[in-house]
Amino acid sequence: MSHADATPNPRGAADADAAASATFGERLDHLCRNDPRGPFTNDQVAAMLAEAHLPTASGTYVWQLRTGRRDNPTKHHIEGFAKLFGVPVTYFFEDTTEQAVNRLLAMLNDLKAKQGVTPAQLHAQLESLSRLLESGVTPEQVITQLETLNRLNEAGVTLETLNRLEDAGVTSIAMRAVGLSAQGLTAAAAMLDQVRRLEGLPTESD
C-alpha cells in the first residue's frame, strides 16, 4: 500500500489564511508535512505516538486519516495528534485556529535557516504559542509575539536565552502587553514602577 508522500508543503502564510474550510485529513496532513521537526511519514507518526505514550495508531491508519479514507478518528486519537504536534485540539475543528497555526508553522519553518535555532526549539515554541491560543489570546496577538521573537533572533537573541527569560516569568509579563494601546502601556509601566518602589528597586526614571 502506498503511503502519502511526506515532502514539505510549499503552501505559504497567504494560503494558510484562505477562507476555505479544510477537512480533518487535510489538517492532519498539513501538520505531518510542515512540523518544524519533519516532514514525517505515516510510519514515523505512528512510532512517535507510541514513543510519547499517546493513543497508538498504525502507519496505515495514519495514512487513511491523512488521505480521507477514514474520517472518524476517536476523541483520544484527535487529542493524541494535537499533543504530538503541539497544537490546540481546536486546530482540527475551528478555521480561525487552523489558519493561525498554519501561519505560525510557516513562520517557524522560515526560522529553520537561522543560526542557532533547532527543530526541537521551534517545536517547543509552537507548543508555547499554542498554549497562548488555548488561554484566550487572539491569533493576531500570537502572530505578533512570534514576529517579535523573530526580530529578536535576527538581532542575535537566541531561543535558548528567550526560554530562560520565560522560565523567569519575563516573557509571560511581556506577552500581556501585546495589543495594549499607548495609554495602556504607559499605565502598565507606571504600575510596574510603583511595584519596584515598594520593593526598594530603582525605577526606569531613576
mmCIF file of C-alpha atoms in Angstrom:
data_model
loop_
_atom_site.group_PDB
_atom_site.id
_atom_site.type_symbol
_atom_site.label_atom_id
_atom_site.label_comp_id
_atom_site.label_asym_id
_atom_site.label_seq_id
_atom_site.Cartn_x
_atom_site.Cartn_y
_atom_site.Cartn_z
ATOM 1 C CA MET A 1 0.000 0.000 0.000
ATOM 2 C CA SER A 2 1.444 3.364 -0.963
ATOM 3 C CA HIS A 3 1.564 5.908 1.827
ATOM 4 C CA ALA A 4 1.143 9.659 1.416
ATOM 5 C CA ASP A 5 4.282 11.486 0.392
ATOM 6 C CA ALA A 6 5.962 13.491 3.169
ATOM 7 C CA THR A 7 7.510 16.216 1.025
ATOM 8 C CA PRO A 8 7.172 19.636 2.708
ATOM 9 C CA ASN A 9 4.149 21.555 1.549
ATOM 10 C CA PRO A 10 5.204 24.766 -0.229
ATOM 11 C CA ARG A 11 1.973 26.458 0.822
ATOM 12 C CA GLY A 12 2.876 29.760 2.487
ATOM 13 C CA ALA A 13 1.284 32.074 5.004
ATOM 14 C CA ALA A 14 -1.047 33.617 2.435
ATOM 15 C CA ASP A 15 -2.546 30.229 1.620
ATOM 16 C CA ALA A 16 -2.859 29.475 5.337
ATOM 17 C CA ASP A 17 -5.240 32.414 5.586
ATOM 18 C CA ALA A 18 -7.529 31.029 2.892
ATOM 19 C CA ALA A 19 -11.194 31.055 3.812
ATOM 20 C CA ALA A 20 -11.947 27.518 2.564
ATOM 21 C CA SER A 21 -12.513 25.051 5.389
ATOM 22 C CA ALA A 22 -10.137 22.085 5.336
ATOM 23 C CA THR A 23 -11.110 18.533 6.285
ATOM 24 C CA PHE A 24 -9.638 16.678 9.259
ATOM 25 C CA GLY A 25 -7.423 14.684 6.906
ATOM 26 C CA GLU A 26 -6.117 17.793 5.177
ATOM 27 C CA ARG A 27 -5.294 19.409 8.515
ATOM 28 C CA LEU A 28 -3.508 16.312 9.808
ATOM 29 C CA ASP A 29 -1.617 16.013 6.531
ATOM 30 C CA HIS A 30 -0.547 19.667 6.764
ATOM 31 C CA LEU A 31 0.872 19.052 10.237
ATOM 32 C CA CYS A 32 2.756 15.958 9.078
ATOM 33 C CA ARG A 33 4.291 17.874 6.183
ATOM 34 C CA ASN A 34 5.020 21.154 7.962
ATOM 35 C CA ASP A 35 6.006 20.258 11.522
ATOM 36 C CA PRO A 36 9.333 22.077 12.127
ATOM 37 C CA ARG A 37 10.871 18.715 13.110
ATOM 38 C CA GLY A 38 9.599 16.983 9.970
ATOM 39 C CA PRO A 39 8.260 16.294 7.465
ATOM 40 C CA PHE A 40 7.075 12.919 8.749
ATOM 41 C CA THR A 41 5.973 9.735 7.037
ATOM 42 C CA ASN A 42 2.946 7.862 8.310
ATOM 43 C CA ASP A 43 5.107 5.197 9.950
ATOM 44 C CA GLN A 44 7.156 7.883 11.692
ATOM 45 C CA VAL A 45 3.987 9.473 13.092
ATOM 46 C CA ALA A 46 2.832 6.059 14.345
ATOM 47 C CA ALA A 47 6.200 5.450 16.033
ATOM 48 C CA MET A 48 6.213 8.924 17.616
ATOM 49 C CA LEU A 49 2.741 8.362 19.084
ATOM 50 C CA ALA A 50 3.938 5.143 20.690
ATOM 51 C CA GLU A 51 7.176 6.705 21.990
ATOM 52 C CA ALA A 52 5.223 9.585 23.553
ATOM 53 C CA HIS A 53 2.782 7.139 25.192
ATOM 54 C CA LEU A 54 -0.108 8.685 23.290
ATOM 55 C CA PRO A 55 -3.038 6.745 21.781
ATOM 56 C CA THR A 56 -1.367 4.464 19.268
ATOM 57 C CA ALA A 57 -2.181 4.200 15.571
ATOM 58 C CA SER A 58 -0.640 2.137 12.801
ATOM 59 C CA GLY A 59 1.077 3.752 9.835
ATOM 60 C CA THR A 60 -1.763 2.507 7.674
ATOM 61 C CA TYR A 61 -4.363 4.160 9.900
ATOM 62 C CA VAL A 62 -2.455 7.449 9.829
ATOM 63 C CA TRP A 63 -2.330 7.186 6.017
ATOM 64 C CA GLN A 64 -6.071 6.515 5.881
ATOM 65 C CA LEU A 65 -6.769 9.602 8.001
ATOM 66 C CA ARG A 66 -4.397 11.843 6.023
ATOM 67 C CA THR A 67 -5.917 10.815 2.700
ATOM 68 C CA GLY A 68 -9.546 10.977 3.855
ATOM 69 C CA ARG A 69 -10.138 7.256 3.505
ATOM 70 C CA ARG A 70 -11.056 7.289 7.179
ATOM 71 C CA ASP A 71 -12.746 10.355 8.600
ATOM 72 C CA ASN A 72 -13.921 9.185 12.015
ATOM 73 C CA PRO A 73 -10.942 9.390 14.391
ATOM 74 C CA THR A 74 -11.700 8.836 18.059
ATOM 75 C CA LYS A 75 -11.565 11.685 20.564
ATOM 76 C CA HIS A 76 -8.459 10.121 22.106
ATOM 77 C CA HIS A 77 -6.707 9.953 18.737
ATOM 78 C CA ILE A 78 -7.551 13.585 17.966
ATOM 79 C CA GLU A 79 -6.170 14.665 21.343
ATOM 80 C CA GLY A 80 -3.113 12.486 20.738
ATOM 81 C CA PHE A 81 -2.364 14.083 17.371
ATOM 82 C CA ALA A 82 -2.799 17.563 18.877
ATOM 83 C CA LYS A 83 -0.387 16.707 21.699
ATOM 84 C CA LEU A 84 2.136 15.151 19.315
ATOM 85 C CA PHE A 85 2.249 18.162 17.007
ATOM 86 C CA GLY A 86 1.949 20.755 19.769
ATOM 87 C CA VAL A 87 -1.242 22.404 18.522
ATOM 88 C CA PRO A 88 -4.610 23.118 20.163
ATOM 89 C CA VAL A 89 -7.231 20.391 19.749
ATOM 90 C CA THR A 90 -9.431 23.063 18.150
ATOM 91 C CA TYR A 91 -6.954 23.159 15.238
ATOM 92 C CA PHE A 92 -8.876 20.233 13.768
ATOM 93 C CA PHE A 93 -12.296 21.905 14.055
ATOM 94 C CA GLU A 94 -12.026 25.703 14.020
ATOM 95 C CA ASP A 95 -10.990 27.516 10.849
ATOM 96 C CA THR A 96 -9.573 30.539 12.691
ATOM 97 C CA THR A 97 -7.339 28.355 14.860
ATOM 98 C CA GLU A 98 -6.230 26.297 11.867
ATOM 99 C CA GLN A 99 -5.344 29.404 9.883
ATOM 100 C CA ALA A 100 -3.417 30.906 12.809
ATOM 101 C CA VAL A 101 -1.465 27.707 13.472
ATOM 102 C CA ASN A 102 -0.670 27.215 9.789
ATOM 103 C CA ARG A 103 0.682 30.730 9.647
ATOM 104 C CA LEU A 104 2.768 30.045 12.745
ATOM 105 C CA LEU A 105 4.104 26.876 11.101
ATOM 106 C CA ALA A 106 5.097 28.816 8.004
ATOM 107 C CA MET A 107 6.889 31.448 10.078
ATOM 108 C CA LEU A 108 8.640 28.852 12.250
ATOM 109 C CA ASN A 109 9.840 26.959 9.193
ATOM 110 C CA ASP A 110 11.277 30.208 7.867
ATOM 111 C CA LEU A 111 13.362 30.297 11.048
ATOM 112 C CA LYS A 112 14.867 26.883 10.283
ATOM 113 C CA ALA A 113 17.637 28.544 8.305
ATOM 114 C CA LYS A 114 18.508 30.843 11.196
ATOM 115 C CA GLN A 115 21.708 30.015 13.027
ATOM 116 C CA GLY A 116 21.245 28.536 16.485
ATOM 117 C CA VAL A 117 17.590 27.545 16.025
ATOM 118 C CA THR A 118 16.947 23.817 16.149
ATOM 119 C CA PRO A 119 13.793 21.962 15.037
ATOM 120 C CA ALA A 120 13.210 20.908 18.649
ATOM 121 C CA GLN A 121 13.337 24.535 19.800
ATOM 122 C CA LEU A 122 10.933 25.561 17.051
ATOM 123 C CA HIS A 123 8.533 22.808 18.083
ATOM 124 C CA ALA A 124 8.753 23.941 21.707
ATOM 125 C CA GLN A 125 7.975 27.482 20.578
ATOM 126 C CA LEU A 126 4.927 26.212 18.671
ATOM 127 C CA GLU A 127 3.725 24.455 21.833
ATOM 128 C CA SER A 128 4.173 27.678 23.808
ATOM 129 C CA LEU A 129 2.305 29.770 21.246
ATOM 130 C CA SER A 130 -0.455 27.163 21.043
ATOM 131 C CA ARG A 131 -0.936 27.375 24.805
ATOM 132 C CA LEU A 132 -1.463 31.102 24.397
ATOM 133 C CA LEU A 133 -4.199 30.417 21.839
ATOM 134 C CA GLU A 134 -5.837 27.961 24.224
ATOM 135 C CA SER A 135 -5.703 30.528 27.046
ATOM 136 C CA GLY A 136 -7.760 33.005 25.015
ATOM 137 C CA VAL A 137 -5.023 35.151 23.468
ATOM 138 C CA THR A 138 -6.151 36.184 19.978
ATOM 139 C CA PRO A 139 -4.405 34.752 16.896
ATOM 140 C CA GLU A 140 -3.322 38.278 15.949
ATOM 141 C CA GLN A 141 -1.549 38.709 19.288
ATOM 142 C CA VAL A 142 0.153 35.328 18.975
ATOM 143 C CA ILE A 143 1.386 36.208 15.483
ATOM 144 C CA THR A 144 2.718 39.497 16.874
ATOM 145 C CA GLN A 145 4.528 37.546 19.599
ATOM 146 C CA LEU A 146 6.217 35.301 17.013
ATOM 147 C CA GLU A 147 7.153 38.262 14.838
ATOM 148 C CA THR A 148 8.770 39.849 17.905
ATOM 149 C CA LEU A 149 10.685 36.646 18.629
ATOM 150 C CA ASN A 150 11.828 36.571 15.011
ATOM 151 C CA ARG A 151 13.141 40.131 15.242
ATOM 152 C CA LEU A 152 14.937 39.310 18.487
ATOM 153 C CA ASN A 153 16.518 36.270 16.851
ATOM 154 C CA GLU A 154 17.690 38.381 13.932
ATOM 155 C CA ALA A 155 19.243 40.750 16.473
ATOM 156 C CA GLY A 156 21.225 37.881 17.983
ATOM 157 C CA VAL A 157 18.950 36.883 20.871
ATOM 158 C CA THR A 158 18.715 33.079 20.784
ATOM 159 C CA LEU A 159 15.682 30.973 21.647
ATOM 160 C CA GLU A 160 17.707 29.469 24.494
ATOM 161 C CA THR A 161 18.030 32.918 26.044
ATOM 162 C CA LEU A 162 14.332 33.600 25.490
ATOM 163 C CA ASN A 163 13.435 30.306 27.137
ATOM 164 C CA ARG A 164 15.476 31.264 30.204
ATOM 165 C CA LEU A 165 13.638 34.574 30.323
ATOM 166 C CA GLU A 166 10.337 32.750 30.001
ATOM 167 C CA ASP A 167 11.273 30.468 32.915
ATOM 168 C CA ALA A 168 11.898 33.633 34.929
ATOM 169 C CA GLY A 169 8.451 34.972 34.013
ATOM 170 C CA VAL A 170 9.792 37.813 31.890
ATOM 171 C CA THR A 171 8.270 36.884 28.540
ATOM 172 C CA SER A 172 4.987 35.977 30.235
ATOM 173 C CA ILE A 173 4.735 39.519 31.575
ATOM 174 C CA ALA A 174 5.791 40.994 28.228
ATOM 175 C CA MET A 175 3.141 38.960 26.401
ATOM 176 C CA ARG A 176 0.435 40.587 28.489
ATOM 177 C CA ALA A 177 1.459 43.930 26.975
ATOM 178 C CA VAL A 178 0.842 42.772 23.398
ATOM 179 C CA GLY A 179 -2.119 44.622 21.910
ATOM 180 C CA LEU A 180 -2.292 47.356 24.540
ATOM 181 C CA SER A 181 -2.731 50.943 23.411
ATOM 182 C CA ALA A 182 -0.053 53.566 24.038
ATOM 183 C CA GLN A 183 -2.078 54.782 27.038
ATOM 184 C CA GLY A 184 -2.390 51.227 28.336
ATOM 185 C CA LEU A 185 1.363 50.652 28.034
ATOM 186 C CA THR A 186 2.048 53.900 29.895
ATOM 187 C CA ALA A 187 -0.317 52.865 32.688
ATOM 188 C CA ALA A 188 1.258 49.411 32.898
ATOM 189 C CA ALA A 189 4.752 50.926 33.066
ATOM 190 C CA ALA A 190 3.638 53.264 35.855
ATOM 191 C CA MET A 191 2.252 50.362 37.880
ATOM 192 C CA LEU A 192 5.479 48.394 37.419
ATOM 193 C CA ASP A 193 7.473 51.418 38.589
ATOM 194 C CA GLN A 194 5.269 51.634 41.683
ATOM 195 C CA VAL A 195 5.817 47.941 42.497
ATOM 196 C CA ARG A 196 9.575 48.422 42.066
ATOM 197 C CA ARG A 197 9.476 51.353 44.525
ATOM 198 C CA LEU A 198 7.573 49.235 47.052
ATOM 199 C CA GLU A 199 10.260 46.571 46.786
ATOM 200 C CA GLY A 200 13.068 49.081 47.082
ATOM 201 C CA LEU A 201 14.221 48.782 43.469
ATOM 202 C CA PRO A 202 15.148 51.674 41.164
ATOM 203 C CA THR A 203 12.595 52.633 38.523
ATOM 204 C CA GLU A 204 13.442 53.367 34.886
ATOM 205 C CA SER A 205 13.368 57.116 35.569
ATOM 206 C CA ASP A 206 15.789 56.614 38.473
#
